[in-house]
Structure formats: C-alpha cells, structure tokens
C-alpha cells in the first residue's frame, strides 16, 4: 500500500491498516482518494484529499473556514436530531488541525458517507429538484453564520469583470502563442461581456445582498443516497465565502441543465434544458424564497448566463496561459470546455425571457 496514505492516516490518529486506496476522479482541482482502513473491531472509510496549493494559496485558512462551517452546520443538525451524514465531517490531528502539511503536499481527510453516489450528469428532473433543495438548504443553514469569520479562499473568485480583465491581459501577453488560433473565441466572449458583468455592476451599486454561498454548485458536489437517489450532503466546501445567491443558482444550472457535458466537442448538442432548469429552480427557490429580495429573483436566471460565461472566460484564459489551473486529460481540453460553455451561454441569452418567466412563476408560488 502506498506509504503516504499510511503516514497521513497516522497523523490524523486513525488506527488500523490501510487496506484500499482508490482515486475519485470527480473535480478539476484537488486529488481525491477513497481510503478504507481496517482494525480489529471494524472497517472505516475516508476521503483523503491532496489540496491543490497552486489554486488555494492559503490552504491553512481555507481549512479554518471549513472547520468553522462544518461545526456550525453539525451543531444545527444535532439540535434538530438530523443525522450527521448530512454534513461533511473532517478529521483532526493530535493538535486539533484539520490538515497535515508534508514536505511538498497538503492533505485533509473527511469521513466517507456510506451508501452515497455522485452524478456527473443528470438524466431526470427529480434529481435536479433534489439537488436544488440541497443547495438552497445549504444557504439557509448558513444564513445567520457570521460572514466576517470567513476568509476569502480565492480573492475575486466570482468577480466576472476581473476574470475578463485577466483574460484580456493574457491575450495581450500571449505567453504560449495560442492567441491567434482562438481569436473567434475571444470575440464571442467579448460580445457577451456587457451582459455577463451585469451582476458585478449591481453588486457594486449595492443592489444585491452578499450572503454566505457555496460558490461551486456542480451537481457532482452533491452526495445522493444510493438507495433513494435523493440529495444527502453538499460537499466541496473550499469556496464557501460571501457571494451572490445567483452565483450558486447559476453555476448549478450551467452544469446540470446543459443537454451536453461540460466539455462536449459537438456544439450542436449543447443547449439549455428548460425542464431541468425548472426542476432545479423549484427545489432551490422553495428553500430560499423567504429571504429572497425582488431583485435577487429578477437576476436569478441572469446568474446562469453569468456563471456560464465566467467559466468560459476562465477555461479560455487557462488555455492561453498553458493549462496551469484546471486539470486536463488531453491537450486542447480547456479550449473545448471554453467553446462548449460559450455556446451554452449564447443559448441561455437566447432563452433569457423563458428562464425569467419560470423564475417569476416559481417565486410567486413559493411566496404565496
Ligand atoms: C472547478 O473543483 P471543481 O471541479 O468542483 C472550479 C470551479 C469551476 C469548475 C468547472 C476552486 O470546480 O470554479 O466552475 O471547476 N473550482 C475552483 O467545472 O476553481
Ligand atoms: Mg471544487
């Protein structure tokens, strides 16, 4: 068995023998492993994660955030008599840290939630509605959490205007000589810029409230009960920070209500599935309706367009600088991702009225 897992298990005071290590390949950033440990009395399962410290420059403060958030949610769950399977539980070292730092790597461990599965794509609306409830609930659970206790783990994470500025400055620098071949992609994103930066403007003008948000609401960041296929736990808490409700809504739609996968090469397959849009909205808005302001409701659908364009900008930027940020499994994958997301954003723009109508209908019912 790989020595490093044995070493890490010891540092987290996990007794027993590491009997199985299997990579979990979801996610573009960290390295994740399902680890089984056996001892005389029982078998325990864990998720070991090697944190990407190029992306998370200050992993120690990130783990401080995660420790605080999970403790806060666990206390609420316990008070309500809800099983702790509904919140991530992180292991601590002897001196109370939620991480260990080895010579050249940074690790954390959470408990593996038994009998759960993740979905990388959706094939029915019911799943989406359930995920909507989970992410909506996550926000309401943290509604009274003191946001000043949270560090910004990635500054300007969803500052779309800044993401554009970064892309355009790298276009100027062209460090890998890739710009000439993607000029049409850059132009397509520039065309979306005014609408994609609208949420930033509204935030700057003080018209939208900052809340504690998840900020990475891909459907594969929800654990579903393997038996009932209902959402059980929201995972990947690395980017829980103050943000906009439309970011969480929009990022989930971007990923789950696309007819195609995130890196589909055949752009004719890419488009917005309005049935799935409605299903997620139904779950999400029914959870947050009580606190949602009118302007939040009006900009919810815009959030989908913003998040889709923003990630297209980020993928294209990463392609231009030589694939430093997102893991890739073949050379042009970031460009393929960028093109797919740009096409989806264009489709969303074309269907904005329909999306807005669905949100208005669901919000009116939820508030009635
Ligand atoms: C990354 O780690 P993962 O795969 O959940 C990224 C998100 C992007 C997403 C695109 C910290 O999420 O912001 O939307 O890829 N996370 C970070 O699939 O940058
Ligand atoms: Mg993530």
CSV table of C-alpha atoms and ligand atoms in Angstrom, one decimal:
chain,number,residue,atom,x,y,z
A,1,UNK,CA,0.0,0.0,0.0
A,2,UNK,CA,1.2,3.5,-0.8
A,3,UNK,CA,3.3,4.7,2.1
A,4,UNK,CA,1.9,8.2,2.0
A,5,UNK,CA,-1.6,7.1,2.9
A,6,UNK,CA,-0.4,5.2,5.9
A,7,UNK,CA,1.7,8.2,7.0
A,8,UNK,CA,-1.3,10.5,6.7
A,9,UNK,CA,-3.7,8.2,8.4
A,10,UNK,CA,-1.3,8.0,11.4
A,11,UNK,CA,-1.0,11.8,11.6
A,12,UNK,CA,-4.8,12.0,11.8
A,13,UNK,CA,-4.8,9.4,14.6
A,14,UNK,CA,-6.7,6.8,12.5
A,15,UNK,CA,-5.9,3.4,14.0
A,16,UNK,CA,-5.7,0.3,11.8
A,17,UNK,CA,-4.3,-0.8,8.5
A,18,UNK,CA,-4.9,1.0,5.2
A,19,UNK,CA,-6.4,-1.8,3.0
A,20,UNK,CA,-7.7,0.0,0.0
A,21,UNK,CA,-6.9,3.3,-1.9
A,22,UNK,CA,-8.9,4.2,-4.9
A,23,UNK,CA,-8.8,7.5,-6.8
A,24,UNK,CA,-12.0,9.5,-7.1
A,25,UNK,CA,-11.7,11.4,-10.4
A,26,UNK,CA,-14.5,14.0,-10.0
A,27,UNK,CA,-13.3,17.6,-9.8
A,28,UNK,CA,-10.8,19.6,-11.8
A,29,UNK,CA,-8.6,20.9,-8.9
A,30,UNK,CA,-7.7,18.6,-6.0
A,31,UNK,CA,-6.6,15.0,-5.9
A,32,UNK,CA,-9.1,12.8,-4.1
A,33,UNK,CA,-9.0,9.2,-2.9
A,34,UNK,CA,-11.4,6.8,-1.3
A,35,UNK,CA,-9.5,5.0,1.5
A,36,UNK,CA,-10.5,2.0,3.6
A,37,UNK,CA,-8.9,1.4,6.9
A,38,UNK,CA,-9.4,-1.9,8.9
A,39,UNK,CA,-8.7,-2.6,12.5
A,40,UNK,CA,-9.6,-5.4,14.9
A,41,UNK,CA,-13.1,-4.1,15.5
A,42,UNK,CA,-14.3,-2.6,12.3
A,43,UNK,CA,-13.7,-1.1,8.9
A,44,UNK,CA,-13.8,2.7,8.3
A,45,UNK,CA,-14.0,4.6,5.1
A,46,UNK,CA,-12.5,8.0,4.4
A,47,UNK,CA,-11.9,10.5,1.7
A,48,UNK,CA,-8.3,11.7,1.6
A,49,UNK,CA,-7.7,14.8,-0.4
A,50,UNK,CA,-4.4,16.4,-1.5
A,51,UNK,CA,-5.2,20.1,-1.8
A,52,UNK,CA,-4.1,21.9,-4.9
A,53,UNK,CA,-1.9,24.7,-3.4
A,54,UNK,CA,-1.4,26.4,-6.8
A,55,UNK,CA,-5.2,27.1,-6.7
A,56,UNK,CA,-5.6,27.5,-2.9
A,57,UNK,CA,-2.6,29.6,-2.0
A,58,UNK,CA,-3.5,29.7,1.7
A,59,UNK,CA,-4.8,26.2,2.4
A,60,UNK,CA,-4.5,26.7,6.2
A,61,UNK,CA,-7.1,29.4,6.3
A,62,UNK,CA,-9.2,27.5,3.9
A,63,UNK,CA,-9.3,24.6,6.4
A,64,UNK,CA,-10.1,27.1,9.2
A,65,UNK,CA,-13.2,28.2,7.2
A,66,UNK,CA,-14.2,24.6,6.6
A,67,UNK,CA,-13.8,23.7,10.2
A,68,UNK,CA,-16.0,26.5,11.3
A,69,UNK,CA,-18.7,25.9,8.7
A,70,UNK,CA,-18.9,22.2,9.3
A,71,UNK,CA,-19.0,22.6,13.0
A,72,UNK,CA,-21.7,25.2,12.7
A,73,UNK,CA,-23.9,23.0,10.5
A,74,UNK,CA,-23.3,19.9,12.6
A,75,UNK,CA,-24.5,21.7,15.7
A,76,UNK,CA,-27.6,22.8,13.9
A,77,UNK,CA,-28.2,19.3,12.7
A,78,UNK,CA,-27.7,17.8,16.1
A,79,UNK,CA,-30.1,20.3,17.6
A,80,UNK,CA,-32.7,19.2,15.1
A,81,UNK,CA,-31.9,15.5,15.6
A,82,UNK,CA,-30.7,15.1,12.0
A,83,UNK,CA,-28.0,12.5,11.2
A,84,UNK,CA,-24.5,13.8,10.8
A,85,UNK,CA,-24.4,12.0,7.4
A,86,UNK,CA,-25.9,15.3,6.2
A,87,UNK,CA,-22.7,17.3,6.8
A,88,UNK,CA,-19.1,16.7,5.9
A,89,UNK,CA,-17.1,15.6,8.9
A,90,UNK,CA,-13.3,16.4,8.8
A,91,UNK,CA,-10.7,14.5,10.9
A,92,UNK,CA,-8.4,16.4,13.2
A,93,UNK,CA,-4.8,15.8,14.0
A,94,UNK,CA,-3.5,15.5,17.6
A,95,UNK,CA,-3.1,19.2,17.9
A,96,UNK,CA,-6.6,19.9,16.5
A,97,UNK,CA,-5.7,20.9,12.9
A,98,UNK,CA,-8.0,19.8,10.1
A,99,UNK,CA,-4.9,19.3,7.8
A,100,UNK,CA,-1.4,18.0,7.7
A,101,UNK,CA,1.4,19.5,5.8
A,102,UNK,CA,4.0,17.1,4.4
A,103,UNK,CA,7.2,18.2,2.8
A,104,UNK,CA,5.6,19.1,-0.5
A,105,UNK,CA,1.9,18.4,-0.1
A,106,UNK,CA,-1.1,19.4,1.9
A,107,UNK,CA,-3.7,16.8,3.0
A,108,UNK,CA,-7.1,16.6,4.7
A,109,UNK,CA,-9.4,13.7,5.5
A,110,UNK,CA,-13.2,13.6,5.7
A,111,UNK,CA,-15.4,10.7,6.6
A,112,UNK,CA,-16.7,8.8,3.6
A,113,UNK,CA,-20.5,9.0,3.8
A,114,UNK,CA,-21.7,5.4,3.3
A,115,UNK,CA,-24.3,4.4,0.7
A,116,UNK,CA,-24.0,7.5,-1.4
A,117,UNK,CA,-23.3,8.2,-5.1
A,118,UNK,CA,-22.5,11.2,-7.1
A,119,UNK,CA,-23.8,12.2,-10.5
A,120,UNK,CA,-21.7,13.7,-13.2
A,121,UNK,CA,-24.6,14.2,-15.4
A,122,UNK,CA,-28.4,14.2,-14.8
A,123,UNK,CA,-30.9,12.0,-16.5
A,124,UNK,CA,-34.0,13.1,-14.7
A,125,UNK,CA,-35.6,16.2,-13.4
A,126,UNK,CA,-36.3,14.7,-10.0
A,127,UNK,CA,-32.5,14.6,-9.2
A,128,UNK,CA,-32.2,18.2,-10.1
A,129,UNK,CA,-35.1,19.3,-7.9
A,130,UNK,CA,-33.5,17.4,-5.0
A,131,UNK,CA,-30.1,19.0,-5.7
A,132,UNK,CA,-31.8,22.4,-5.7
A,133,UNK,CA,-33.2,21.7,-2.3
A,134,UNK,CA,-29.8,20.7,-1.0
A,135,UNK,CA,-28.0,23.8,-2.3
A,136,UNK,CA,-30.9,26.0,-1.2
A,137,UNK,CA,-30.9,24.5,2.3
A,138,UNK,CA,-27.1,24.9,2.5
A,139,UNK,CA,-27.6,28.6,2.0
A,140,UNK,CA,-30.4,28.9,4.5
A,141,UNK,CA,-28.4,26.8,7.1
A,142,UNK,CA,-25.6,29.4,6.8
A,143,UNK,CA,-27.9,32.4,6.6
A,144,UNK,CA,-27.1,33.6,10.1
A,145,UNK,CA,-23.4,32.5,10.1
A,146,UNK,CA,-21.1,35.4,10.8
A,147,UNK,CA,-19.6,36.0,7.4
A,148,UNK,CA,-16.8,38.1,8.9
A,149,UNK,CA,-15.4,34.8,10.3
A,150,UNK,CA,-14.8,33.6,6.7
A,151,UNK,CA,-11.5,34.2,4.9
A,152,UNK,CA,-11.7,34.7,1.1
A,153,UNK,CA,-10.1,31.5,0.0
A,154,UNK,CA,-9.8,32.7,-3.6
A,155,UNK,CA,-10.0,36.5,-3.8
A,156,UNK,CA,-12.4,37.8,-6.5
A,157,UNK,CA,-13.5,34.2,-7.3
A,158,UNK,CA,-16.7,35.2,-9.0
A,159,UNK,CA,-15.7,38.7,-9.9
A,160,UNK,CA,-16.6,38.3,-13.6
A,161,UNK,CA,-15.3,41.7,-14.6
A,162,UNK,CA,-11.9,40.9,-13.2
A,163,UNK,CA,-12.0,37.5,-14.9
A,164,UNK,CA,-12.4,39.3,-18.2
A,165,UNK,CA,-9.6,41.7,-17.4
A,166,UNK,CA,-7.3,38.8,-16.6
A,167,UNK,CA,-8.2,37.0,-19.9
A,168,UNK,CA,-7.7,40.2,-21.9
A,169,UNK,CA,-4.3,40.9,-20.3
A,170,UNK,CA,-3.2,37.3,-21.1
A,171,UNK,CA,-4.4,37.8,-24.7
A,172,UNK,CA,-2.1,40.8,-24.9
A,173,UNK,CA,0.8,38.7,-23.5
A,174,UNK,CA,0.1,35.6,-25.4
A,175,UNK,CA,2.6,33.6,-23.4
A,176,UNK,CA,2.2,30.3,-25.4
A,177,UNK,CA,1.5,31.6,-28.8
A,178,UNK,CA,-2.0,30.3,-28.8
A,179,UNK,CA,-4.0,33.5,-29.2
A,180,UNK,CA,-4.1,33.7,-33.0
A,181,UNK,CA,-5.9,30.3,-33.1
A,182,UNK,CA,-8.6,31.4,-30.7
A,183,UNK,CA,-9.4,34.9,-31.9
A,184,UNK,CA,-13.0,33.9,-32.7
A,185,UNK,CA,-13.5,32.5,-29.2
A,186,UNK,CA,-12.2,35.7,-27.7
A,187,UNK,CA,-14.5,37.8,-29.8
A,188,UNK,CA,-17.5,35.7,-28.9
A,189,UNK,CA,-16.8,36.2,-25.2
A,190,UNK,CA,-16.2,39.9,-25.7
A,191,UNK,CA,-19.7,40.1,-27.2
A,192,UNK,CA,-21.1,38.5,-24.0
A,193,UNK,CA,-19.1,40.8,-21.7
A,194,UNK,CA,-21.8,43.6,-21.1
A,195,UNK,CA,-24.5,41.1,-20.0
A,196,UNK,CA,-22.0,38.8,-18.2
A,197,UNK,CA,-20.8,41.6,-16.0
A,198,UNK,CA,-24.2,42.9,-15.0
A,199,UNK,CA,-24.3,41.1,-11.7
A,200,UNK,CA,-20.9,42.7,-10.8
A,201,UNK,CA,-22.3,46.1,-11.5
A,202,UNK,CA,-25.4,45.5,-9.4
A,203,UNK,CA,-23.3,44.3,-6.6
A,204,UNK,CA,-21.0,47.4,-6.8
A,205,UNK,CA,-24.1,49.6,-6.8
A,206,UNK,CA,-25.3,47.9,-3.6
A,207,UNK,CA,-28.4,46.5,-5.1
A,208,UNK,CA,-27.7,42.8,-4.4
A,209,UNK,CA,-27.0,41.4,-0.9
A,210,UNK,CA,-23.9,39.3,-0.1
A,211,UNK,CA,-24.7,36.1,1.5
A,212,UNK,CA,-22.6,33.1,2.6
A,213,UNK,CA,-22.7,31.0,-0.5
A,214,UNK,CA,-21.2,27.7,-1.7
A,215,UNK,CA,-19.7,29.1,-5.0
A,216,UNK,CA,-19.1,25.7,-6.7
A,217,UNK,CA,-22.5,24.1,-7.1
A,218,UNK,CA,-21.8,21.5,-9.7
A,219,UNK,CA,-24.2,18.6,-9.4
A,220,UNK,CA,-21.2,16.3,-8.6
A,221,UNK,CA,-20.7,18.3,-5.5
A,222,UNK,CA,-23.8,16.7,-4.0
A,223,UNK,CA,-23.9,13.2,-2.5
A,224,UNK,CA,-27.1,11.4,-3.2
A,225,UNK,CA,-28.4,8.5,-1.2
A,226,UNK,CA,-27.7,5.4,-3.3
A,227,UNK,CA,-31.0,3.8,-2.4
A,228,UNK,CA,-33.4,6.6,-2.7
A,229,UNK,CA,-31.4,8.9,-5.1
A,230,UNK,CA,-32.3,12.0,-3.0
A,231,UNK,CA,-29.7,14.6,-2.1
A,232,UNK,CA,-28.0,13.9,1.2
A,233,UNK,CA,-25.0,16.2,1.6
A,234,UNK,CA,-23.4,19.1,-0.1
A,235,UNK,CA,-19.6,18.6,-0.5
A,236,UNK,CA,-16.6,20.6,-1.7
A,237,UNK,CA,-16.6,23.4,0.8
A,238,UNK,CA,-13.4,25.0,-0.4
A,239,UNK,CA,-15.0,28.1,-1.8
A,240,UNK,CA,-17.7,28.8,0.8
A,241,UNK,CA,-17.4,32.6,1.0
A,242,UNK,CA,-19.6,35.6,0.8
A,243,UNK,CA,-21.3,35.7,-2.6
A,244,UNK,CA,-24.5,36.2,-4.6
A,245,UNK,CA,-27.4,33.8,-4.5
A,246,UNK,CA,-27.5,33.9,-8.3
A,247,UNK,CA,-23.9,32.5,-8.4
A,248,UNK,CA,-25.0,29.3,-6.7
A,249,UNK,CA,-28.1,29.0,-8.7
A,250,UNK,CA,-26.4,29.8,-11.9
A,251,UNK,CA,-23.4,27.5,-11.6
A,252,UNK,CA,-25.7,24.6,-10.9
A,253,UNK,CA,-27.8,25.3,-14.0
A,254,UNK,CA,-24.7,25.7,-16.1
A,255,UNK,CA,-23.6,22.2,-15.2
A,256,UNK,CA,-26.8,20.3,-14.9
A,257,UNK,CA,-29.2,21.9,-17.3
A,258,UNK,CA,-26.9,21.6,-20.3
A,259,UNK,CA,-28.0,18.9,-22.8
A,260,UNK,CA,-24.4,18.1,-23.2
A,261,UNK,CA,-21.4,17.6,-20.9
A,262,UNK,CA,-19.1,20.4,-19.8
A,263,UNK,CA,-16.5,19.6,-22.5
A,264,UNK,CA,-18.7,18.4,-25.3
A,265,UNK,CA,-17.0,18.8,-28.7
A,266,UNK,CA,-20.1,18.6,-30.8
A,267,UNK,CA,-21.5,22.1,-30.2
A,268,UNK,CA,-24.8,21.2,-31.9
A,269,UNK,CA,-25.6,19.0,-28.8
A,270,UNK,CA,-25.1,21.9,-26.4
A,271,UNK,CA,-28.1,23.8,-25.1
A,272,UNK,CA,-30.3,24.7,-22.2
A,273,UNK,CA,-32.7,22.1,-20.9
A,274,UNK,CA,-35.6,24.2,-19.6
A,275,UNK,CA,-37.2,21.2,-18.0
A,276,UNK,CA,-34.1,20.7,-15.8
A,277,UNK,CA,-33.8,24.4,-15.3
A,278,UNK,CA,-37.3,24.5,-13.9
A,279,UNK,CA,-36.7,21.4,-11.7
A,280,UNK,CA,-33.6,22.9,-10.1
A,281,UNK,CA,-35.3,26.2,-9.6
A,282,UNK,CA,-38.3,24.5,-8.0
A,283,UNK,CA,-36.1,22.9,-5.3
A,284,UNK,CA,-33.7,25.9,-4.8
A,285,UNK,CA,-36.2,28.7,-4.7
A,286,UNK,CA,-38.6,26.9,-2.4
A,287,UNK,CA,-35.8,26.8,0.1
A,288,UNK,CA,-34.7,30.4,-0.1
A,289,UNK,CA,-37.9,32.2,-1.0
A,290,UNK,CA,-38.5,33.6,2.4
A,291,UNK,CA,-35.3,35.8,2.3
A,292,UNK,CA,-35.0,36.3,-1.5
A,293,UNK,CA,-35.3,40.0,-2.4
A,294,UNK,CA,-37.2,41.0,-5.6
A,295,UNK,CA,-34.0,42.0,-7.4
A,296,UNK,CA,-32.4,38.6,-6.4
A,297,UNK,CA,-35.4,36.9,-8.0
A,298,UNK,CA,-35.1,39.1,-11.1
A,299,UNK,CA,-31.4,38.3,-11.6
A,300,UNK,CA,-31.5,34.5,-10.8
A,301,UNK,CA,-31.7,33.5,-14.5
A,302,UNK,CA,-29.1,36.0,-15.3
A,303,UNK,CA,-26.9,34.2,-12.8
A,304,UNK,CA,-26.9,31.1,-15.1
A,305,UNK,CA,-25.6,33.2,-18.0
A,306,UNK,CA,-23.1,35.0,-15.9
A,307,UNK,CA,-21.6,31.8,-14.4
A,308,UNK,CA,-21.5,30.0,-17.7
A,309,UNK,CA,-19.7,32.9,-19.4
A,310,UNK,CA,-17.4,33.4,-16.5
A,311,UNK,CA,-16.2,29.8,-16.6
A,312,UNK,CA,-15.8,30.0,-20.4
A,313,UNK,CA,-13.6,33.0,-19.8
A,314,UNK,CA,-11.6,31.1,-17.1
A,315,UNK,CA,-11.2,28.0,-19.4
A,316,UNK,CA,-10.1,30.1,-22.3
A,317,UNK,CA,-7.7,32.0,-20.1
A,318,UNK,CA,-6.2,28.8,-18.8
A,319,UNK,CA,-5.8,27.5,-22.4
A,320,UNK,CA,-4.0,30.7,-23.3
A,321,UNK,CA,-1.6,30.6,-20.4
A,322,UNK,CA,-0.8,26.9,-20.9
A,323,UNK,CA,-3.2,24.9,-18.7
A,324,UNK,CA,-2.0,25.8,-15.3
A,325,UNK,CA,-5.2,25.8,-13.3
A,326,UNK,CA,-7.7,23.2,-14.4
A,327,UNK,CA,-6.6,19.5,-14.7
A,328,UNK,CA,-6.8,18.3,-18.3
A,329,UNK,CA,-6.9,14.8,-19.7
A,330,UNK,CA,-6.0,15.8,-23.3
A,331,UNK,CA,-4.1,18.8,-24.8
A,332,UNK,CA,-7.0,21.0,-26.0
A,333,UNK,CA,-9.5,20.2,-23.3
A,334,UNK,CA,-9.6,23.7,-21.8
A,335,UNK,CA,-10.3,25.1,-25.3
A,336,UNK,CA,-13.0,22.5,-25.8
A,337,UNK,CA,-14.5,23.4,-22.4
A,338,UNK,CA,-14.4,27.1,-23.3
A,339,UNK,CA,-16.2,26.6,-26.6
A,340,UNK,CA,-18.9,24.4,-25.1
A,341,UNK,CA,-19.5,26.9,-22.3
A,342,UNK,CA,-19.6,29.9,-24.7
A,343,UNK,CA,-22.2,28.1,-26.8
A,344,UNK,CA,-24.2,27.3,-23.7
A,345,UNK,CA,-24.1,31.0,-22.6
A,346,UNK,CA,-25.3,32.1,-26.1
A,347,UNK,CA,-28.1,29.7,-25.8
A,348,UNK,CA,-29.0,31.0,-22.4
A,349,UNK,CA,-29.1,34.5,-23.7
A,350,UNK,CA,-31.5,33.4,-26.4
A,351,UNK,CA,-33.8,31.9,-23.8
A,352,UNK,CA,-33.5,34.5,-21.1
A,353,UNK,CA,-37.2,35.5,-21.3
A,354,UNK,CA,-38.3,31.9,-20.8
A,355,UNK,CA,-35.9,31.4,-17.9
A,356,UNK,CA,-37.1,34.6,-16.3
A,357,UNK,CA,-40.7,33.6,-16.7
A,358,UNK,CA,-40.1,30.3,-14.9
A,359,UNK,CA,-38.4,32.0,-12.0
A,360,UNK,CA,-41.2,34.6,-11.7
A,361,UNK,CA,-43.8,31.8,-11.6
A,362,UNK,CA,-41.9,29.7,-9.1
A,363,UNK,CA,-41.1,32.7,-6.8
A,364,UNK,CA,-44.7,33.9,-6.9
A,365,UNK,CA,-45.9,30.4,-5.8
A,366,UNK,CA,-43.2,30.0,-3.2
A,367,UNK,CA,-44.0,33.3,-1.6
A,368,UNK,CA,-47.8,32.8,-1.7
B,1,LIG,C1,-13.6,23.7,-10.5
B,1,LIG,O1,-13.1,21.5,-8.3
B,1,LIG,P1,-14.3,21.5,-9.1
B,1,LIG,O2,-14.2,20.6,-10.3
B,1,LIG,O3,-15.5,21.3,-8.2
B,1,LIG,C2,-13.6,25.1,-10.2
B,1,LIG,C3,-15.0,25.8,-10.4
B,1,LIG,C4,-15.4,25.6,-11.8
B,1,LIG,C5,-15.3,24.2,-12.2
B,1,LIG,C6,-15.6,23.9,-13.6
B,1,LIG,C7,-11.8,26.2,-7.0
B,1,LIG,O4,-14.5,23.0,-9.7
B,1,LIG,O5,-14.9,27.2,-10.0
B,1,LIG,O6,-16.7,26.1,-12.0
B,1,LIG,O7,-14.1,23.6,-11.9
B,1,LIG,N1,-13.2,25.3,-8.8
B,1,LIG,C8,-12.2,26.2,-8.4
B,1,LIG,O8,-16.0,22.6,-13.8
B,1,LIG,O9,-11.7,26.9,-9.2
B,2,LIG,MG1,-14.2,22.4,-6.2
